[in-house]
mmCIF file of C-alpha atoms and ligand atoms in Angstrom:
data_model
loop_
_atom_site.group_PDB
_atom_site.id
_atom_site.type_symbol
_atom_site.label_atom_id
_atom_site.label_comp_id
_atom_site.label_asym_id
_atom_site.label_seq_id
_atom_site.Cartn_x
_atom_site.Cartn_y
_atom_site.Cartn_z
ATOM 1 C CA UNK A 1 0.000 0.000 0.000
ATOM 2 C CA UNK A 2 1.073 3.589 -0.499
ATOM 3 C CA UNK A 3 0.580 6.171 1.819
ATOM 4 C CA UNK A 4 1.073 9.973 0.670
ATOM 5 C CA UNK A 5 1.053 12.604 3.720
ATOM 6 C CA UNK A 6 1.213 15.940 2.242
ATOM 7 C CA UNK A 7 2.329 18.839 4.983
ATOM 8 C CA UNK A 8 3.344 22.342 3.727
ATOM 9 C CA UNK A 9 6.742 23.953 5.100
ATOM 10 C CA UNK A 10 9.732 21.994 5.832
ATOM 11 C CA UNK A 11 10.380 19.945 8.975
ATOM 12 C CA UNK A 12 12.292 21.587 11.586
ATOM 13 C CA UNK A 13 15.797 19.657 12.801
ATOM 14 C CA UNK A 14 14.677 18.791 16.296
ATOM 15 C CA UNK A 15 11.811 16.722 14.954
ATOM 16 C CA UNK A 16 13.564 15.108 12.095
ATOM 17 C CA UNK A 17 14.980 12.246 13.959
ATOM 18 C CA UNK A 18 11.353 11.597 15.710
ATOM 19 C CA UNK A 19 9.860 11.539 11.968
ATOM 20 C CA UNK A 20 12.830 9.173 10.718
ATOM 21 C CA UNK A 21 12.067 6.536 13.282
ATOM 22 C CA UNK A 22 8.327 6.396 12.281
ATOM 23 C CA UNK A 23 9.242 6.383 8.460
ATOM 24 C CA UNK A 24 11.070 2.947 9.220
ATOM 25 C CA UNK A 25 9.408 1.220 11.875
ATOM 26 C CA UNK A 26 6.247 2.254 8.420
ATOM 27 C CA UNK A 27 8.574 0.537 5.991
ATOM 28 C CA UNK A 28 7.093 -3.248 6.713
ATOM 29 C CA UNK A 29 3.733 -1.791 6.269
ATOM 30 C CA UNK A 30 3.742 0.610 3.893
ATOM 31 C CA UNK A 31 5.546 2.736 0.771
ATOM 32 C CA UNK A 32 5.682 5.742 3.081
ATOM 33 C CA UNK A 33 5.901 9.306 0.742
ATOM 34 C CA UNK A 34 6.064 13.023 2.845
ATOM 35 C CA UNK A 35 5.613 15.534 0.353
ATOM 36 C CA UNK A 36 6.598 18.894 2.187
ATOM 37 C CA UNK A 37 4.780 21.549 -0.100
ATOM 38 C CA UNK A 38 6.122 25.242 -0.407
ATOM 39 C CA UNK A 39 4.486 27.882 2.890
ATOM 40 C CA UNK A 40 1.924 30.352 1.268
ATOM 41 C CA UNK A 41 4.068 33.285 1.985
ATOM 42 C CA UNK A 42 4.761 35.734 4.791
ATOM 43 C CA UNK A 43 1.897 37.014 7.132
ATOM 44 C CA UNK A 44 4.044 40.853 7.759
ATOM 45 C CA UNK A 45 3.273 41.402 3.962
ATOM 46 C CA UNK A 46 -0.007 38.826 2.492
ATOM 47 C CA UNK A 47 -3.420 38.614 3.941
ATOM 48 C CA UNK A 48 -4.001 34.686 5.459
ATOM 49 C CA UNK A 49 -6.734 34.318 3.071
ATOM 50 C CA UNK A 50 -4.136 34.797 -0.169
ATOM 51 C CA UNK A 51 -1.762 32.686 1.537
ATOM 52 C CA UNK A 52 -4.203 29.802 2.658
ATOM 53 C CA UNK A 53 -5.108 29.970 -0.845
ATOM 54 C CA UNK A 54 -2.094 29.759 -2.351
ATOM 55 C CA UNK A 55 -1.060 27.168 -0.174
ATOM 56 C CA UNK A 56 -3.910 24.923 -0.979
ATOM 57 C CA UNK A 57 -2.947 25.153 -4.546
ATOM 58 C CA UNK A 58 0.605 24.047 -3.828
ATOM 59 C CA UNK A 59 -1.126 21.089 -1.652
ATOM 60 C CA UNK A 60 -3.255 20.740 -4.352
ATOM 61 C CA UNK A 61 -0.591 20.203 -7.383
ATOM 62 C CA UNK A 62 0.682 17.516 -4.702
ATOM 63 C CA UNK A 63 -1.985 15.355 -4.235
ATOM 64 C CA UNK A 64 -3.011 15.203 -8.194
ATOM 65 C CA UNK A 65 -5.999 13.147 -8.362
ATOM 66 C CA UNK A 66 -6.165 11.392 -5.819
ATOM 67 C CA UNK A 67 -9.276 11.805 -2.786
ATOM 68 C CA UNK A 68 -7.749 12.637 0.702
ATOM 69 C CA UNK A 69 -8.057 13.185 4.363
ATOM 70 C CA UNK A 70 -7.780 16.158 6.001
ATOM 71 C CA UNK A 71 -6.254 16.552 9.463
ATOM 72 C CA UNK A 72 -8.061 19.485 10.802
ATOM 73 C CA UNK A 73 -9.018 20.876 13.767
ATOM 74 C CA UNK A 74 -12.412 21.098 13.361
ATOM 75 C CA UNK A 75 -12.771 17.736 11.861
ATOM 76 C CA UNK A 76 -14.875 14.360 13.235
ATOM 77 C CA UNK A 77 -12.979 12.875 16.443
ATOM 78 C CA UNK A 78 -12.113 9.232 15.197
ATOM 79 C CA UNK A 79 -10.669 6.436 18.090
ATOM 80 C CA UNK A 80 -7.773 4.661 17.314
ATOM 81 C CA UNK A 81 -9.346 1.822 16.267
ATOM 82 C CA UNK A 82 -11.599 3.455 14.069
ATOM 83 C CA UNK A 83 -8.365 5.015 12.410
ATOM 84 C CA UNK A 84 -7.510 1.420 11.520
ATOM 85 C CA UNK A 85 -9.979 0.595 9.830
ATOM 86 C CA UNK A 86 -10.166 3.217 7.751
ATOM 87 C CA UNK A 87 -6.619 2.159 6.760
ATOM 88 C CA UNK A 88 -7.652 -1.060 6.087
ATOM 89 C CA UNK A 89 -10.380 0.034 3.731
ATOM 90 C CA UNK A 90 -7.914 2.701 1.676
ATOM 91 C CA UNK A 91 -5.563 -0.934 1.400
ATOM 92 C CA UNK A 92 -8.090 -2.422 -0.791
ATOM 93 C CA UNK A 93 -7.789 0.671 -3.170
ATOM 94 C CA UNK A 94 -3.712 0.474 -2.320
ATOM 95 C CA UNK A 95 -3.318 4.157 -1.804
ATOM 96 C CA UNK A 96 -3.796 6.432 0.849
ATOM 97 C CA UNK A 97 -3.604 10.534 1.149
ATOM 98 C CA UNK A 98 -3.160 12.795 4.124
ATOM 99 C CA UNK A 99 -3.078 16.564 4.101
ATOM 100 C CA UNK A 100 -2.115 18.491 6.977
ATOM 101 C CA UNK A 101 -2.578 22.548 6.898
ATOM 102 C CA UNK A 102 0.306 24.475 7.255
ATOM 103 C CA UNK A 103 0.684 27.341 9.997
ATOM 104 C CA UNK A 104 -2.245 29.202 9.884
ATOM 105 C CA UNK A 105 -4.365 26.255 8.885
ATOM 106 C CA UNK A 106 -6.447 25.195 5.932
ATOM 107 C CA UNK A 107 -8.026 27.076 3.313
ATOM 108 C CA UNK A 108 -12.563 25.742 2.875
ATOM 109 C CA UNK A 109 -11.039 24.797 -0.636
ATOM 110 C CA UNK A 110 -9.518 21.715 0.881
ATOM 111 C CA UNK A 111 -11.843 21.896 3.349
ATOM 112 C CA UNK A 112 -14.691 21.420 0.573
ATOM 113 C CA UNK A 113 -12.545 18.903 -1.584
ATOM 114 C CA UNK A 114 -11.623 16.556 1.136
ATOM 115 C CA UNK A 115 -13.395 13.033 1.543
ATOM 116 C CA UNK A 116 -12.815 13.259 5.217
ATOM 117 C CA UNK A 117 -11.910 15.631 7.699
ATOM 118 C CA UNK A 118 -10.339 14.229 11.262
ATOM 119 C CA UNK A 119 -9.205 15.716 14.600
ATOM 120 C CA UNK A 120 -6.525 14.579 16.704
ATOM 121 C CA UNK A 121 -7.788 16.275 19.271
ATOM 122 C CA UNK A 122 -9.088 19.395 21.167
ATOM 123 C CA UNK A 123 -5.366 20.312 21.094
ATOM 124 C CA UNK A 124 -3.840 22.779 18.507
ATOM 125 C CA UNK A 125 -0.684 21.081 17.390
ATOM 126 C CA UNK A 126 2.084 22.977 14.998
ATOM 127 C CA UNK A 127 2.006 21.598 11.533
ATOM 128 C CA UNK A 128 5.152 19.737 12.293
ATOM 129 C CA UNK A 129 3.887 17.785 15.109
ATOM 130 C CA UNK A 130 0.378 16.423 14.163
ATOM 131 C CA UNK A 131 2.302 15.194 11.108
ATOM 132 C CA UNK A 132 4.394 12.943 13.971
ATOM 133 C CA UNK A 133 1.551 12.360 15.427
ATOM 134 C CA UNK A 134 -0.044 10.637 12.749
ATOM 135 C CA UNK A 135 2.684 8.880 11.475
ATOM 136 C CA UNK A 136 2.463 7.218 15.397
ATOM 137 C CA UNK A 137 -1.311 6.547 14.483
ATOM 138 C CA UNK A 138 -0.560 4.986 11.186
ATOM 139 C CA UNK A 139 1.928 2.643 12.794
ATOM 140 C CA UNK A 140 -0.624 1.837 15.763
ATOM 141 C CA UNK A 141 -3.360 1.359 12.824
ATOM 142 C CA UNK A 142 -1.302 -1.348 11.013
ATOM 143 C CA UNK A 143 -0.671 -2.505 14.345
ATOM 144 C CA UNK A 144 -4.487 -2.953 14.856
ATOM 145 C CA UNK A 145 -4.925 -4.457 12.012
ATOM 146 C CA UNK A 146 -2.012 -7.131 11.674
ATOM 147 C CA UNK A 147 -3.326 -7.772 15.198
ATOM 148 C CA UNK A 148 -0.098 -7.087 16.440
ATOM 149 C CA UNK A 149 0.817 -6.029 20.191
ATOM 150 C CA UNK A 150 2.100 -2.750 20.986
ATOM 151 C CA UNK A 151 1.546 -0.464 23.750
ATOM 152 C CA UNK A 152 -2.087 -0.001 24.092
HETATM 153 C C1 SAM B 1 -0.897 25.075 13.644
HETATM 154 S S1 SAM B 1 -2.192 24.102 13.062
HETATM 155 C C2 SAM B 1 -3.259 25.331 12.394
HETATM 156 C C3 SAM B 1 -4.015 26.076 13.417
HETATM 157 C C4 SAM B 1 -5.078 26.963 12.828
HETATM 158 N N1 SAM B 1 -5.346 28.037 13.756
HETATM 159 C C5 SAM B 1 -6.403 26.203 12.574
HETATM 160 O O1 SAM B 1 -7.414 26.551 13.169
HETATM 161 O O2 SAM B 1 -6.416 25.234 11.776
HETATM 162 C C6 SAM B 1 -1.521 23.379 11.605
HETATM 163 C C7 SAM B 1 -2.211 22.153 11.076
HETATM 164 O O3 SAM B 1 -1.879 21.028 11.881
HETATM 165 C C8 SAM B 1 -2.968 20.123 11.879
HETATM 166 N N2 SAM B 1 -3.442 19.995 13.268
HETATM 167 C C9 SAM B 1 -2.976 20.618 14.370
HETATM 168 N N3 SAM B 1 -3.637 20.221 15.465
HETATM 169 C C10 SAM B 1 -4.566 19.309 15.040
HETATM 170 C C11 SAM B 1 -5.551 18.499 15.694
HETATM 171 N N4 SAM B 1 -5.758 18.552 16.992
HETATM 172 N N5 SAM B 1 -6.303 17.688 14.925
HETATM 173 C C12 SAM B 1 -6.123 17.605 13.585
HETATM 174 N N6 SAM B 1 -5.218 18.333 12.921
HETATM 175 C C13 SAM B 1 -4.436 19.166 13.633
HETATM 176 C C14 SAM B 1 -4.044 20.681 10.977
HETATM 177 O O4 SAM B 1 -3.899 20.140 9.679
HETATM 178 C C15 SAM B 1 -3.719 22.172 11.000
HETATM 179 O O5 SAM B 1 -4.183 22.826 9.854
#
């Protein structure tokens, strides 16, 4: 299965390591791609909405055609378990897309376009750590599903 995470800006040092270890403790599960898509501009000198905009264009030219999920604040709180499974059903189809909003968040473009929207949590995370946090989910969901232990 392939599993495309698209997350706009680029991943900051003291994370990289963290994201590494998920990438290949994913490799017996899944072709693992992290797309890191070009920041909408600067906030001292653009309005949010032109950068949101522009941003979900970049995203946009990254995901092609393919139907995605949305990590987003305001989205439907899934369990764990429920997570896996919806892995499991993207594995028939063999492909799988995540976006993640950059900084300021997501534009009602991708809001509009996506097939799902999901919440972490109540927490706001930066864009750099919900995208750790769901590689850790993807590895617990094929964890699930394999029936695997791991902590619980
Ligand atoms: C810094 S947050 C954006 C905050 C922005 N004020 C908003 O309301 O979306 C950056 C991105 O990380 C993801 N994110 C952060 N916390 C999240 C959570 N609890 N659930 C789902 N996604 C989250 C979302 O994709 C969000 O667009």
């Amino acid at each position: 299965m392939k599993i495309k995470i698209i997350v706009p800006g680029k991943l900051s040092k003291h994370l990289k390591s963290a994201v590494d270890f998920y990438i290949k403790r994913l490799k017996r599960f899944a072709k693992l791609e992290i797309i890191y898509t070009k920041l909408g501009g600067d906030l001292n000198v653009m309005d949010s909405k032109t950068i949101l905009n522009k941003e979900a264009q970049n995203i946009l030219n990254a995901i092609g055609k393919a139907d995605f999920i949305l990590l987003d604040l305001h989205g439907e709180k899934v369990t764990s378990e429920q997570f896996a499974r919806m892995i499991e059903t993207d594995r028939l189809k063999g492909n799988m897309t995540f976006v993640i909003g950059g900084p300021l968040g997501v534009s009602e473009l991708l809001r509009d376009q996506a097939k799902r929207r999901i919440s972490l949590s109540d927490l706001t995370f930066t864009h750099e750590l919900a995208l750790l946090i769901l590689l850790e989910q993807i590895f617990r969901g094929f964890k699930i599903i394999m029936n695997e232990k791991y902590h619980y």
